[in-house]
XYZ file of C-alpha atoms in Angstrom:
429
model
C -59.775 -28.419 -49.173
C -56.776 -28.604 -51.505
C -57.541 -25.051 -52.654
C -57.501 -23.701 -49.106
C -54.150 -25.396 -48.412
C -52.651 -23.839 -51.553
C -54.070 -20.451 -50.614
C -52.622 -20.755 -47.117
C -49.195 -21.674 -48.496
C -49.355 -18.736 -50.908
C -50.297 -16.513 -47.983
C -47.292 -17.703 -45.950
C -44.923 -17.128 -48.878
C -46.184 -13.593 -49.348
C -45.444 -12.566 -45.764
C -42.645 -10.087 -45.431
C -39.596 -11.129 -43.477
C -39.715 -10.114 -39.812
C -36.763 -7.773 -39.226
C -37.757 -6.114 -35.963
C -39.570 -7.109 -32.817
C -38.831 -9.427 -29.920
C -36.698 -12.536 -30.335
C -39.691 -14.845 -29.847
C -41.756 -13.244 -32.630
C -38.754 -13.204 -34.947
C -38.235 -16.935 -34.432
C -41.970 -17.545 -35.012
C -41.843 -15.167 -38.011
C -44.914 -13.244 -36.905
C -45.474 -9.516 -36.622
C -44.500 -8.222 -33.171
C -46.317 -5.315 -31.488
C -42.900 -4.300 -30.025
C -44.412 -3.396 -26.660
C -41.793 -2.871 -23.922
C -40.584 -4.572 -21.890
C -42.767 -7.546 -22.925
C -44.399 -8.073 -26.318
C -48.162 -8.374 -25.734
C -48.506 -10.880 -28.580
C -46.310 -13.252 -26.564
C -47.979 -12.440 -23.247
C -51.518 -12.900 -24.597
C -50.655 -16.286 -26.114
C -48.929 -17.566 -22.980
C -45.421 -17.470 -24.439
C -42.243 -16.156 -22.824
C -41.083 -12.952 -24.482
C -37.304 -13.241 -24.881
C -36.785 -9.520 -25.326
C -35.296 -7.442 -28.110
C -32.085 -7.832 -30.007
C -30.473 -4.671 -28.684
C -31.302 -2.328 -25.814
C -30.364 0.674 -27.939
C -31.578 1.678 -31.373
C -28.522 1.000 -33.509
C -28.454 2.842 -36.807
C -27.051 0.791 -39.658
C -24.299 3.006 -40.871
C -21.714 3.231 -43.547
C -18.892 0.716 -43.527
C -15.664 2.200 -42.199
C -13.146 1.991 -45.006
C -9.490 2.781 -45.466
C -10.157 5.772 -47.657
C -7.256 7.575 -49.221
C -7.926 11.115 -50.397
C -11.677 11.298 -50.471
C -12.600 9.599 -47.189
C -15.858 7.678 -47.110
C -17.697 8.005 -50.398
C -20.595 10.367 -49.977
C -22.704 8.426 -52.460
C -22.749 5.300 -50.326
C -26.102 5.160 -48.574
C -26.944 3.511 -45.277
C -26.682 -0.213 -45.718
C -26.419 -3.348 -43.590
C -22.864 -4.289 -42.699
C -21.230 -6.925 -40.546
C -21.551 -6.175 -36.825
C -17.809 -5.842 -36.311
C -17.748 -2.883 -38.699
C -20.869 -1.041 -37.524
C -20.163 2.495 -36.409
C -22.058 3.186 -33.195
C -24.339 6.212 -33.409
C -23.487 9.205 -31.165
C -26.996 9.257 -29.690
C -26.566 5.652 -28.529
C -23.276 6.542 -26.861
C -24.857 9.557 -25.153
C -27.739 7.449 -23.867
C -25.530 4.718 -22.399
C -23.184 7.344 -20.954
C -26.226 8.700 -19.149
C -27.370 5.261 -17.967
C -23.952 4.403 -16.511
C -24.704 6.423 -13.365
C -27.787 7.643 -11.519
C -25.912 10.916 -11.015
C -26.840 11.839 -14.586
C -30.457 12.239 -13.420
C -29.181 15.508 -11.915
C -27.601 16.793 -15.153
C -24.143 15.421 -14.306
C -21.743 14.542 -17.137
C -19.598 11.417 -16.674
C -17.201 11.666 -19.603
C -17.440 7.931 -20.340
C -18.030 8.168 -24.097
C -15.216 5.766 -24.979
C -16.374 3.240 -22.384
C -19.929 3.460 -23.772
C -18.696 2.960 -27.346
C -16.720 -0.145 -26.348
C -19.698 -1.677 -24.552
C -22.132 -0.972 -27.383
C -19.773 -2.348 -30.022
C -19.190 -5.524 -28.017
C -22.927 -5.980 -27.373
C -23.505 -6.554 -31.081
C -21.780 -9.950 -30.883
C -21.615 -10.764 -27.144
C -24.889 -12.106 -25.615
C -23.980 -11.547 -21.910
C -23.153 -7.900 -22.595
C -26.371 -7.523 -24.597
C -28.429 -9.006 -21.736
C -26.640 -6.721 -19.255
C -27.479 -3.659 -21.358
C -31.116 -4.721 -21.615
C -31.178 -5.054 -17.833
C -29.575 -1.640 -17.245
C -31.964 0.073 -19.614
C -35.086 -1.535 -18.096
C -34.021 -0.839 -14.503
C -32.966 2.729 -15.230
C -36.205 3.515 -17.067
C -38.142 1.968 -14.188
C -36.243 4.197 -11.737
C -36.979 7.332 -13.739
C -40.685 6.479 -13.967
C -41.233 5.097 -10.451
C -38.991 7.514 -8.571
C -36.328 7.012 -5.931
C -38.525 6.108 -2.970
C -38.760 2.676 -1.347
C -40.917 0.190 -3.241
C -42.478 -3.009 -1.960
C -42.394 -6.209 -3.994
C -46.063 -5.711 -4.900
C -45.243 -2.282 -6.370
C -42.405 -3.488 -8.605
C -43.212 -3.001 -12.278
C -42.952 -5.438 -15.217
C -40.003 -3.369 -16.420
C -38.213 -3.939 -13.121
C -38.822 -7.700 -13.254
C -37.685 -7.778 -16.882
C -34.491 -5.966 -15.857
C -33.786 -8.574 -13.176
C -34.495 -11.383 -15.648
C -32.001 -9.973 -18.139
C -29.473 -9.394 -15.348
C -29.737 -13.058 -14.368
C -29.228 -14.116 -17.990
C -26.167 -11.866 -18.268
C -24.644 -13.340 -15.107
C -25.319 -16.877 -16.330
C -23.858 -16.209 -19.761
C -20.772 -14.580 -18.291
C -20.199 -17.506 -15.921
C -20.258 -19.825 -18.938
C -17.739 -17.638 -20.802
C -15.394 -17.491 -17.792
C -15.021 -21.271 -17.843
C -12.539 -20.879 -20.714
C -10.921 -17.475 -20.468
C -9.237 -16.115 -23.557
C -8.666 -12.471 -24.450
C -12.261 -12.175 -25.674
C -13.578 -13.736 -22.476
C -11.535 -11.311 -20.364
C -12.816 -8.359 -22.352
C -16.391 -9.579 -21.995
C -15.932 -10.028 -18.241
C -14.582 -6.501 -17.707
C -17.219 -4.859 -19.897
C -19.934 -6.812 -18.083
C -18.410 -5.627 -14.796
C -18.870 -2.027 -15.916
C -22.554 -2.602 -16.618
C -23.100 -4.691 -13.466
C -21.656 -1.865 -11.360
C -24.136 0.549 -12.956
C -27.012 -1.921 -12.498
C -26.296 -2.301 -8.792
C -26.075 1.460 -8.391
C -29.564 1.769 -9.886
C -30.747 -0.951 -7.477
C -28.996 0.781 -4.522
C -27.221 -2.508 -3.813
C -23.811 -1.072 -2.946
C -22.550 -4.326 -1.392
C -22.951 -6.139 -4.735
C -21.567 -3.086 -6.529
C -18.360 -3.353 -4.461
C -18.095 -7.083 -5.195
C -18.159 -6.435 -8.941
C -15.510 -3.729 -8.535
C -13.224 -5.966 -6.497
C -13.544 -8.936 -8.864
C -13.037 -6.784 -11.949
C -9.920 -5.131 -10.525
C -8.553 -8.578 -9.623
C -9.015 -9.691 -13.254
C -7.171 -6.597 -14.487
C -4.292 -7.231 -12.109
C -3.991 -11.004 -12.536
C -4.099 -10.819 -16.324
C -1.832 -7.754 -16.403
C -3.872 -5.139 -18.219
C -0.939 -2.715 -17.775
C 2.863 -3.053 -17.615
C 4.092 -4.250 -14.239
C 7.187 -5.054 -12.192
C 7.548 -8.818 -11.693
C 10.816 -8.451 -9.780
C 13.180 -5.709 -8.691
C 13.926 -3.526 -11.710
C 12.308 -6.003 -14.107
C 9.467 -4.415 -16.051
C 7.197 -6.610 -18.157
C 4.712 -5.279 -20.751
C 0.974 -5.652 -20.456
C -0.140 -9.214 -21.162
C -3.477 -8.049 -22.575
C -3.016 -4.428 -23.625
C -6.462 -4.182 -25.226
C -8.441 -4.977 -22.082
C -11.055 -2.426 -20.963
C -9.666 -0.255 -18.162
C -12.243 -0.892 -15.471
C -10.337 1.127 -12.863
C -10.586 4.262 -15.007
C -14.328 3.738 -15.446
C -14.877 3.315 -11.692
C -12.892 6.444 -10.836
C -14.867 8.491 -13.382
C -18.086 7.170 -11.874
C -17.155 8.311 -8.370
C -15.418 11.530 -9.400
C -18.604 12.914 -10.994
C -20.431 15.445 -8.765
C -22.366 13.793 -5.963
C -26.079 14.035 -5.196
C -25.317 14.319 -1.487
C -22.982 17.342 -1.767
C -23.485 21.067 -1.422
C -21.513 23.952 -2.951
C -18.286 24.738 -1.029
C -18.964 26.731 2.129
C -17.315 30.083 2.855
C -16.374 31.683 6.144
C -15.132 35.160 7.080
C -11.666 35.194 8.667
C -9.990 38.498 9.623
C -12.368 40.401 7.391
C -11.692 38.164 4.366
C -14.179 35.677 2.939
C -12.516 32.339 2.215
C -13.639 28.891 1.146
C -13.705 26.530 4.109
C -11.624 24.017 2.159
C -8.728 26.509 2.078
C -8.607 26.727 5.879
C -7.181 23.892 8.008
C -10.007 22.237 9.985
C -8.448 23.094 13.353
C -8.472 26.838 12.444
C -12.078 26.991 11.273
C -14.828 28.456 13.486
C -16.774 25.659 15.209
C -20.089 26.868 13.800
C -18.712 26.503 10.257
C -17.269 23.033 10.740
C -20.262 20.770 10.290
C -20.207 17.844 7.900
C -22.943 19.251 5.741
C -20.530 21.956 4.579
C -17.182 20.232 5.140
C -17.896 17.006 3.242
C -18.257 18.682 -0.180
C -14.992 20.549 0.426
C -13.259 17.353 1.435
C -14.675 15.868 -1.735
C -13.070 18.608 -3.804
C -9.621 17.549 -2.623
C -10.417 13.855 -3.140
C -11.594 14.589 -6.680
C -8.302 16.391 -7.322
C -6.394 13.297 -6.190
C -8.637 11.191 -8.437
C -7.771 13.353 -11.457
C -4.063 12.936 -10.685
C -4.604 9.179 -10.339
C -6.172 9.012 -13.813
C -3.158 10.856 -15.243
C -0.847 8.456 -13.426
C -2.684 5.387 -14.783
C -2.407 6.804 -18.288
C 1.364 7.054 -17.884
C 1.587 3.500 -16.518
C -0.234 2.172 -19.590
C 2.401 3.777 -21.828
C 5.563 3.085 -19.787
C 8.302 1.193 -21.640
C 11.514 1.618 -19.642
C 12.566 0.682 -16.119
C 13.751 4.239 -15.454
C 10.383 5.722 -16.368
C 8.604 3.073 -14.300
C 10.747 3.839 -11.239
C 9.839 7.533 -11.546
C 6.191 6.516 -11.692
C 6.636 4.538 -8.473
C 7.660 7.794 -6.783
C 4.552 9.472 -8.197
C 2.440 6.564 -6.933
C 3.920 6.916 -3.440
C 3.107 10.634 -3.423
C -0.512 9.940 -4.400
C -0.857 7.339 -1.643
C 0.570 9.881 0.834
C -2.001 12.426 -0.357
C -4.776 9.899 0.263
C -3.472 9.212 3.757
C -3.301 12.947 4.559
C -6.805 13.414 3.235
C -8.121 10.621 5.459
C -6.432 12.138 8.539
C -8.139 15.477 7.806
C -11.514 13.771 7.364
C -11.144 11.878 10.649
C -10.267 15.124 12.419
C -13.387 16.814 11.101
C -15.496 13.763 11.934
C -14.187 13.600 15.514
C -14.711 17.298 16.215
C -18.097 17.778 14.572
C -19.886 14.431 14.934
C -18.300 12.667 17.924
C -21.069 10.074 18.068
C -23.913 8.771 15.951
C -24.051 7.604 12.316
C -22.006 9.311 9.626
C -23.811 11.388 7.004
C -24.260 9.643 3.665
C -21.898 12.125 2.022
C -19.063 10.967 4.277
C -19.891 7.293 3.674
C -19.528 7.856 -0.067
C -16.274 9.741 0.451
C -14.834 6.768 2.330
C -16.003 4.490 -0.478
C -14.288 6.714 -3.064
C -11.099 6.975 -0.970
C -10.719 3.203 -0.671
C -11.270 2.683 -4.400
C -8.448 5.106 -5.207
C -6.169 3.445 -2.659
C -6.834 -0.075 -4.009
C -6.250 1.026 -7.606
C -2.958 2.737 -6.700
C -1.713 -0.154 -4.570
C -2.183 -2.551 -7.483
C -0.342 -0.378 -10.018
C 3.261 -1.299 -10.926
C 3.521 -3.658 -7.963
C 3.620 -7.435 -7.684
C 5.509 -7.737 -4.388
C 4.865 -10.768 -2.130
C 3.042 -8.609 0.433
C 0.711 -7.044 -2.134
C -1.951 -9.770 -2.016
C -2.385 -9.539 1.756
C -2.464 -5.735 1.673
C -5.042 -5.653 -1.105
C -7.148 -8.285 0.640
C -7.260 -6.086 3.751
C -8.290 -3.021 1.742
C -10.846 -5.024 -0.237
C -12.425 -6.186 3.037
C -12.573 -2.572 4.199
C -14.162 -1.544 0.921
C -16.805 -4.236 1.325
C -17.552 -3.066 4.886
C -17.895 0.549 3.742
C -20.146 -0.524 0.846
C -22.371 -2.428 3.270
C -22.601 0.682 5.447
C -23.414 2.892 2.458
C -26.212 0.518 1.472
C -27.724 0.562 4.961
C -27.518 4.368 5.211
C -29.101 4.853 1.775
C -31.916 2.421 2.606
C -32.620 4.351 5.810
C -32.507 7.645 3.908
C -35.033 6.406 1.335
C -37.315 4.892 3.974
C -37.390 8.135 5.948
C -37.940 10.379 2.904
C -40.934 12.618 3.415
C -41.261 12.072 7.162
C -40.142 14.538 9.788
C -37.387 12.145 10.854
C -36.461 11.805 7.206
C -36.133 15.563 6.858
C -33.898 15.651 9.916
C -31.822 12.811 8.472
C -31.456 14.627 5.160
C -30.265 17.765 6.897
C -27.393 15.664 8.272
C -26.845 13.429 5.263
C -26.855 15.804 2.343
């Protein structure tokens, strides 16, 4: 008996340290089968699998040093380093950049490398962000495997349920962090907002997506992520100048090419072939002015305004003098005028081509995009007494549009494959 106890102890001592696998197996110090999303060793023994340490395969890399002439020593091999000094691998950045939007399933590039790097770096030490990333990865992989059609509760996969579980843990952890907001808590909240927006896009829950956008933009504004006027001709610097720029991320997300858009249409006028977007709507032939061809062209102009808005926000982040800020206010007013003109043109097209009935999905998304740009611009360099009421009105409109987008997308997915669905797609796409 004593011999068997000694042998068992010797056996335990000889086990190698568990360095990979799910959190549950690592705590138990047993070998994990690393099955995804749930470890079968946990499932088969009736335990709850608490998931894996990171949703992406981080490569332990060389410590970043203040090298003088020679840079990083080439003879230093890969070695474990403290999380705050880990250099995120390019392939991890590319993967998260792809997961940020479902548009990337159609070979669309977002250009969110810096946003992905920030999120991945923070996830090494921030549990809510890590849970959010685990959720996004599980839900996105489930979408790519299961497809984009409607799924009943009975058809939902373990990966989907795991994604929702991690999402719930991320929301709970973030709520706990927000109870005592410091600069780290603000950063965590805005980075989580980025991931939550992407999660809700995967889930086609555009109402919740809009809520995350609105709340994140409120945090940016209230905690002054950029310089701002607090009174007439009184410019104050950013209170937290290292906060993630959620507004830039959102604009990039919407500015990427849209699934529901076609190439710009052309029409022959006086023997010359022109793009429809170059011709005022009232001068275009009626047969050419349908929303299936006009919406992408309207989107081209809105994307141009979005690009100008990103340039404007970059200037606001760097502004240091009242004179420069006042010039930027003029630029802001011009961008808001451009948005208003764009909306008038869209309404004209909508009235002439589709006088009644539901709007195509492409137009719903354009309205969504338009309101986001307007809300971002209204909140820049402005803290006037009327701003809160104006933003509240636009936020309510954004929520209404998001609700409409969600309903239209649900109908589109439900009808996919049927004859009515094909008719709907001919109008929506």
